[in-house]
Structures are given as structure tokens and as C-alpha cells.
PDB file of C-alpha atoms in Angstrom:
ATOM      1  CA  THR R 293     -34.907  13.334  11.184  1.00 66.00           C
ATOM      2  CA  ALA R 294     -36.867  15.960   8.841  1.00 81.00           C
ATOM      3  CA  ALA R 295     -37.398  14.227   5.579  1.00 86.00           C
ATOM      4  CA  ALA R 296     -36.346  17.145   3.684  1.00 88.00           C
ATOM      5  CA  PHE R 297     -32.711  17.208   5.572  1.00 91.00           C
ATOM      6  CA  GLN R 298     -32.423  13.228   4.867  1.00 92.00           C
ATOM      7  CA  ASP R 299     -33.299  14.088   1.235  1.00 93.00           C
ATOM      8  CA  ILE R 300     -30.453  16.702   1.317  1.00 94.00           C
ATOM      9  CA  LEU R 301     -28.109  14.387   2.954  1.00 94.00           C
ATOM     10  CA  ASN R 302     -28.635  11.427   0.367  1.00 94.00           C
ATOM     11  CA  VAL R 303     -27.980  13.907  -2.533  1.00 95.00           C
ATOM     12  CA  LEU R 304     -24.889  15.037  -1.148  1.00 94.00           C
ATOM     13  CA  ARG R 305     -23.605  11.636  -0.342  1.00 93.00           C
ATOM     14  CA  ARG R 306     -24.406  10.603  -3.650  1.00 93.00           C
ATOM     15  CA  ARG R 307     -23.004  13.499  -5.720  1.00 93.00           C
ATOM     16  CA  TYR R 308     -19.969  14.583  -3.573  1.00 93.00           C
ATOM     17  CA  PRO R 309     -19.381  12.641  -0.501  1.00 90.00           C
ATOM     18  CA  LEU R 310     -16.577  14.903   0.751  1.00 90.00           C
ATOM     19  CA  VAL R 311     -18.976  17.616   1.803  1.00 91.00           C
ATOM     20  CA  GLN R 312     -19.088  18.578   5.326  1.00 91.00           C
ATOM     21  CA  VAL R 313     -22.587  19.292   6.585  1.00 92.00           C
ATOM     22  CA  ILE R 314     -23.203  21.864   9.362  1.00 90.00           C
ATOM     23  CA  LEU R 315     -26.777  21.460  10.818  1.00 89.00           C
ATOM     24  CA  SER R 316     -28.296  24.510  12.351  1.00 90.00           C
ATOM     25  CA  PRO R 317     -31.791  22.917  13.446  1.00 87.00           C
ATOM     26  CA  THR R 318     -34.948  25.246  13.828  1.00 91.00           C
ATOM     27  CA  MET R 319     -38.690  25.353  13.591  1.00 90.00           C
ATOM     28  CA  VAL R 320     -39.616  26.206  10.204  1.00 90.00           C
ATOM     29  CA  GLN R 321     -43.311  26.807  10.736  1.00 89.00           C
ATOM     30  CA  GLY R 322     -45.321  28.205  13.523  1.00 89.00           C
ATOM     31  CA  ALA R 323     -45.071  31.761  15.198  1.00 92.00           C
ATOM     32  CA  GLU R 324     -41.936  31.180  16.742  1.00 94.00           C
ATOM     33  CA  ALA R 325     -40.348  30.084  13.541  1.00 94.00           C
ATOM     34  CA  PRO R 326     -39.044  33.268  11.924  1.00 96.00           C
ATOM     35  CA  ALA R 327     -37.008  34.413  14.997  1.00 96.00           C
ATOM     36  CA  GLN R 328     -35.439  30.848  15.091  1.00 96.00           C
ATOM     37  CA  ILE R 329     -34.744  30.921  11.572  1.00 96.00           C
ATOM     38  CA  ILE R 330     -33.139  34.214  11.688  1.00 96.00           C
ATOM     39  CA  SER R 331     -30.992  32.805  14.593  1.00 95.00           C
ATOM     40  CA  ALA R 332     -29.877  29.784  12.836  1.00 95.00           C
ATOM     41  CA  LEU R 333     -28.862  31.896   9.768  1.00 96.00           C
ATOM     42  CA  ASP R 334     -26.822  34.144  12.221  1.00 94.00           C
ATOM     43  CA  HIS R 335     -25.387  31.120  13.618  1.00 94.00           C
ATOM     44  CA  LEU R 336     -24.145  29.533  10.286  1.00 95.00           C
ATOM     45  CA  ASN R 337     -22.876  33.162   9.408  1.00 94.00           C
ATOM     46  CA  MET R 338     -20.443  33.119  12.321  1.00 92.00           C
ATOM     47  CA  PHE R 339     -18.359  30.347  10.621  1.00 87.00           C
ATOM     48  CA  THR R 340     -15.552  31.446   8.396  1.00 83.00           C
ATOM     49  CA  ASP R 341     -15.220  28.205   6.461  1.00 89.00           C
ATOM     50  CA  VAL R 342     -18.734  27.618   5.073  1.00 91.00           C
ATOM     51  CA  ASP R 343     -19.411  27.688   1.473  1.00 93.00           C
ATOM     52  CA  VAL R 344     -22.825  28.127   1.181  1.00 96.00           C
ATOM     53  CA  ILE R 345     -26.029  27.704   3.375  1.00 95.00           C
ATOM     54  CA  ILE R 346     -28.998  25.938   2.179  1.00 95.00           C
ATOM     55  CA  MET R 347     -32.209  26.974   3.543  1.00 94.00           C
ATOM     56  CA  ALA R 348     -34.630  24.218   3.158  1.00 91.00           C
ATOM     57  CA  ARG R 349     -37.985  22.873   4.205  1.00 89.00           C
ATOM     58  CA  GLY R 350     -40.026  20.136   2.548  1.00 85.00           C
ATOM     59  CA  GLY R 351     -43.401  20.928   1.101  1.00 80.00           C
ATOM     60  CA  GLY R 352     -46.545  22.064   2.994  1.00 80.00           C
ATOM     61  CA  SER R 353     -49.587  24.431   2.494  1.00 84.00           C
ATOM     62  CA  ILE R 354     -48.993  28.184   2.262  1.00 84.00           C
ATOM     63  CA  GLU R 355     -49.698  28.394   5.796  1.00 85.00           C
ATOM     64  CA  ASP R 356     -46.832  25.859   6.702  1.00 85.00           C
ATOM     65  CA  LEU R 357     -44.500  27.906   4.590  1.00 88.00           C
ATOM     66  CA  TRP R 358     -45.486  31.161   5.818  1.00 87.00           C
ATOM     67  CA  ALA R 359     -42.480  31.777   7.930  1.00 93.00           C
ATOM     68  CA  PHE R 360     -40.366  32.048   4.459  1.00 93.00           C
ATOM     69  CA  ASN R 361     -42.430  35.182   3.726  1.00 93.00           C
ATOM     70  CA  ASP R 362     -41.477  37.068   7.031  1.00 94.00           C
ATOM     71  CA  GLU R 363     -39.871  40.327   6.159  1.00 95.00           C
ATOM     72  CA  ARG R 364     -37.208  39.743   9.018  1.00 96.00           C
ATOM     73  CA  VAL R 365     -36.294  36.269   7.522  1.00 96.00           C
ATOM     74  CA  ALA R 366     -35.961  37.944   3.940  1.00 96.00           C
ATOM     75  CA  ARG R 367     -33.943  40.621   5.363  1.00 96.00           C
ATOM     76  CA  ALA R 368     -31.588  38.231   7.178  1.00 97.00           C
ATOM     77  CA  VAL R 369     -31.129  36.119   3.953  1.00 96.00           C
ATOM     78  CA  ALA R 370     -30.244  39.100   1.759  1.00 96.00           C
ATOM     79  CA  ALA R 371     -27.713  40.267   4.621  1.00 95.00           C
ATOM     80  CA  SER R 372     -26.020  36.820   4.768  1.00 96.00           C
ATOM     81  CA  HIS R 373     -22.385  37.087   3.877  1.00 95.00           C
ATOM     82  CA  ILE R 374     -22.496  33.478   2.956  1.00 96.00           C
ATOM     83  CA  PRO R 375     -24.371  32.769  -0.140  1.00 96.00           C
ATOM     84  CA  VAL R 376     -27.744  31.298   0.633  1.00 97.00           C
ATOM     85  CA  VAL R 377     -29.688  28.832  -1.635  1.00 97.00           C
ATOM     86  CA  THR R 378     -33.208  28.234  -0.907  1.00 95.00           C
ATOM     87  CA  GLY R 379     -35.081  24.862  -1.400  1.00 91.00           C
ATOM     88  CA  VAL R 380     -38.562  25.793   0.425  1.00 91.00           C
ATOM     89  CA  GLY R 381     -41.369  23.762  -0.437  1.00 82.00           C
ATOM     90  CA  HIS R 382     -42.296  21.911  -3.893  1.00 83.00           C
ATOM     91  CA  GLU R 383     -41.503  23.211  -7.345  1.00 79.00           C
ATOM     92  CA  THR R 384     -44.778  25.238  -7.539  1.00 78.00           C
ATOM     93  CA  ASP R 385     -44.065  26.813  -3.910  1.00 79.00           C
ATOM     94  CA  PHE R 386     -42.591  30.363  -4.017  1.00 87.00           C
ATOM     95  CA  THR R 387     -41.897  32.439  -0.775  1.00 91.00           C
ATOM     96  CA  ILE R 388     -40.347  35.654  -0.438  1.00 92.00           C
ATOM     97  CA  VAL R 389     -36.806  34.277   0.810  1.00 95.00           C
ATOM     98  CA  ASP R 390     -36.707  32.703  -2.698  1.00 94.00           C
ATOM     99  CA  PHE R 391     -36.349  36.295  -4.411  1.00 95.00           C
ATOM    100  CA  VAL R 392     -33.757  37.565  -1.898  1.00 95.00           C
ATOM    101  CA  SER R 393     -31.813  34.502  -1.793  1.00 96.00           C
ATOM    102  CA  ASP R 394     -28.644  33.955  -3.913  1.00 95.00           C
ATOM    103  CA  GLN R 395     -30.138  31.115  -5.726  1.00 95.00           C
ATOM    104  CA  ARG R 396     -33.589  29.398  -5.678  1.00 95.00           C
ATOM    105  CA  ALA R 397     -33.927  25.693  -6.147  1.00 94.00           C
ATOM    106  CA  PRO R 398     -37.329  24.128  -6.499  1.00 92.00           C
ATOM    107  CA  THR R 399     -37.022  21.629  -3.694  1.00 92.00           C
ATOM    108  CA  PRO R 400     -34.596  20.797  -0.910  1.00 93.00           C
ATOM    109  CA  SER R 401     -33.049  18.111  -2.897  1.00 94.00           C
ATOM    110  CA  ALA R 402     -32.409  20.214  -5.982  1.00 95.00           C
ATOM    111  CA  ALA R 403     -30.822  22.751  -3.640  1.00 95.00           C
ATOM    112  CA  ALA R 404     -28.317  20.106  -2.501  1.00 95.00           C
ATOM    113  CA  GLU R 405     -27.632  19.424  -6.308  1.00 94.00           C
ATOM    114  CA  LEU R 406     -27.074  22.916  -7.026  1.00 94.00           C
ATOM    115  CA  VAL R 407     -24.335  23.489  -4.408  1.00 94.00           C
ATOM    116  CA  THR R 408     -22.338  20.354  -5.092  1.00 94.00           C
ATOM    117  CA  PRO R 409     -20.325  19.143  -7.874  1.00 92.00           C
ATOM    118  CA  ASP R 410     -21.173  15.489  -9.295  1.00 92.00           C
ATOM    119  CA  LYS R 411     -18.293  13.321  -8.340  1.00 92.00           C
ATOM    120  CA  ARG R 412     -18.752  11.246 -11.666  1.00 92.00           C
ATOM    121  CA  ASP R 413     -18.057  14.672 -13.423  1.00 93.00           C
ATOM    122  CA  ILE R 414     -14.991  15.097 -11.474  1.00 93.00           C
ATOM    123  CA  LEU R 415     -13.745  11.494 -11.795  1.00 94.00           C
ATOM    124  CA  GLU R 416     -14.324  12.146 -15.557  1.00 95.00           C
ATOM    125  CA  ARG R 417     -12.260  15.432 -15.711  1.00 95.00           C
ATOM    126  CA  LEU R 418      -9.480  13.863 -13.473  1.00 95.00           C
ATOM    127  CA  GLY R 419      -9.321  10.971 -16.018  1.00 96.00           C
ATOM    128  CA  ARG R 420      -8.791  13.196 -19.012  1.00 96.00           C
ATOM    129  CA  THR R 421      -6.543  15.603 -17.103  1.00 97.00           C
ATOM    130  CA  THR R 422      -4.439  12.320 -16.089  1.00 96.00           C
ATOM    131  CA  GLU R 423      -4.509  11.441 -19.636  1.00 96.00           C
ATOM    132  CA  MET R 424      -3.156  14.820 -20.980  1.00 97.00           C
ATOM    133  CA  LEU R 425      -0.588  14.719 -18.395  1.00 97.00           C
ATOM    134  CA  ASP R 426       0.580  11.441 -19.359  1.00 96.00           C
ATOM    135  CA  GLY R 427       1.128  12.678 -22.871  1.00 96.00           C
ATOM    136  CA  LEU R 428       2.709  15.681 -22.000  1.00 96.00           C
ATOM    137  CA  THR R 429       5.043  13.765 -19.808  1.00 97.00           C
ATOM    138  CA  TYR R 430       5.871  11.390 -22.623  1.00 96.00           C
ATOM    139  CA  ASP R 431       6.405  14.255 -25.053  1.00 95.00           C
ATOM    140  CA  VAL R 432       9.063  15.744 -22.431  1.00 96.00           C
ATOM    141  CA  ILE R 433      10.657  12.680 -21.926  1.00 97.00           C
ATOM    142  CA  LEU R 434      10.697  11.891 -25.645  1.00 96.00           C
ATOM    143  CA  SER R 435      12.248  15.289 -26.356  1.00 96.00           C
ATOM    144  CA  ARG R 436      14.779  15.018 -23.409  1.00 96.00           C
ATOM    145  CA  ARG R 437      15.869  11.764 -24.664  1.00 96.00           C
ATOM    146  CA  THR R 438      16.386  13.213 -28.210  1.00 95.00           C
ATOM    147  CA  LYS R 439      18.286  16.021 -26.642  1.00 96.00           C
ATOM    148  CA  LEU R 440      20.384  13.762 -24.659  1.00 95.00           C
ATOM    149  CA  GLU R 441      21.291  11.577 -27.715  1.00 93.00           C
ATOM    150  CA  ARG R 442      22.365  14.612 -29.681  1.00 92.00           C
ATOM    151  CA  VAL R 443      24.831  15.651 -26.771  1.00 91.00           C
ATOM    152  CA  GLN R 444      26.027  12.194 -26.346  1.00 87.00           C
ATOM    153  CA  ALA R 445      26.963  12.184 -30.113  1.00 86.00           C
ATOM    154  CA  LYS R 446      28.541  15.742 -29.718  1.00 84.00           C
ATOM    155  CA  MET R 447      30.476  14.444 -26.712  1.00 83.00           C
ATOM    156  CA  THR R 448      31.716  11.252 -28.491  1.00 79.00           C
ATOM    157  CA  TYR R 449      32.830  13.247 -31.487  1.00 76.00           C
ATOM    158  CA  ILE R 450      34.723  16.045 -29.345  1.00 82.00           C
ATOM    159  CA  SER R 451      35.973  13.746 -26.395  1.00 81.00           C
ATOM    160  CA  PRO R 452      39.708  13.498 -25.688  1.00 85.00           C
ATOM    161  CA  SER R 453      39.655   9.807 -26.356  1.00 84.00           C
ATOM    162  CA  ASN R 454      38.180  10.333 -29.653  1.00 80.00           C
ATOM    163  CA  THR R 455      40.727  13.004 -30.469  1.00 83.00           C
ATOM    164  CA  ILE R 456      43.594  10.560 -29.396  1.00 88.00           C
ATOM    165  CA  ARG R 457      42.186   7.793 -31.462  1.00 86.00           C
ATOM    166  CA  ILE R 458      41.867  10.120 -34.562  1.00 86.00           C
ATOM    167  CA  SER R 459      45.631  11.532 -33.942  1.00 89.00           C
ATOM    168  CA  ARG R 460      46.918   7.869 -33.518  1.00 92.00           C
ATOM    169  CA  GLN R 461      45.323   6.836 -36.819  1.00 91.00           C
ATOM    170  CA  ARG R 462      46.942  10.218 -38.550  1.00 92.00           C
ATOM    171  CA  VAL R 463      50.298   8.824 -37.073  1.00 94.00           C
ATOM    172  CA  ASP R 464      49.545   5.337 -38.343  1.00 91.00           C
ATOM    173  CA  ASP R 465      48.759   7.082 -41.684  1.00 91.00           C
ATOM    174  CA  TYR R 466      52.075   8.784 -41.756  1.00 91.00           C
ATOM    175  CA  ASN R 467      54.017   6.034 -40.744  1.00 92.00           C
ATOM    176  CA  ALA R 468      52.329   3.878 -43.567  1.00 91.00           C
ATOM    177  CA  ARG R 469      53.395   6.623 -46.183  1.00 90.00           C
TER     178      ARG R 469
END
């Protein structure tokens, strides 16, 4: 229900609706938050098909964001075998995890934008690729048709019926002489 999470989901749905999201919920502020953040990160690192982890939290005071300055959390982020993109706070907020993550985004929504392609770009590339393949297919068909016509012309020339026709014409010519 967190606003930052809903913002992330909205961006993901808009940009790349095929994305699958695994939520590892945790407290993000308070004395218990660092241990829970580490636990959530460890939990996500157990999956083999996770492409990226977004570590996000909406804005707040420096005290509210302090869990992301915890050395244990920073070490867990740095040790993650899955790339971690941080989107903690607002554009002006920096935490220690931002410096050890694989990529820092200025906001949770920006983190979602960084990790997903835009479906409009994909559709545009797909359209260009389709046009290119259509052109190549047309060229191949035209080339094969031309080759087939040449082979058919040769076959007509060297076919037994043509040889018989030519021989009959010779016989008719000899008879006429």
C-alpha cells in the first residue's frame, strides 16, 4: 500500500506491462528496519530468475532515511549477486546505499524507469524490424523468381519435347528440299 511502491507499479505497467514483480516487504525506517532490509534483500537473492532489485522508499527526513545509511545494509547491497537499483527518497536525498548500489535513481519512480524498456520504443523497433524483414523477404522472393524463370527458359530449350520439335523441323526442311 506504500505510495512509493504504487508509483513503481504504475511506471512498470505503463512502460513494460509484461514485467513480473516480486515484493519483499520490509520496514524502511526505525531501529528494526536495517535487519529487515537485509533479510528482504537476502530473500530476493535466493531467486534465480530475478533480473534486478529495486530498493526503494519514498521521501522523508534524514532520520526517516537513516536505515539506508546503515553499514550492514550497505554491505548487503554491495554483496548482492543481483543488480540493485536504489530509489530512496527524493532527488536531493543521498544515502550510503546509493553509493554501493549498481545504479542510483533520484526517486522510486525513476528507478522503475531505469530498469524497464519503454513499450513504445519496443513497438517502434518492432515496426522497423518488420519493415526490414518484409523488404528482405520481397528481395529474396524476387531473386528466386528471376532464377526460376531463367531455369525454366533453359529447361524449355533443352527439354526432350523441344529437341523432338527441332528434329521434326529439320526433317520437314529436308523433305521440302
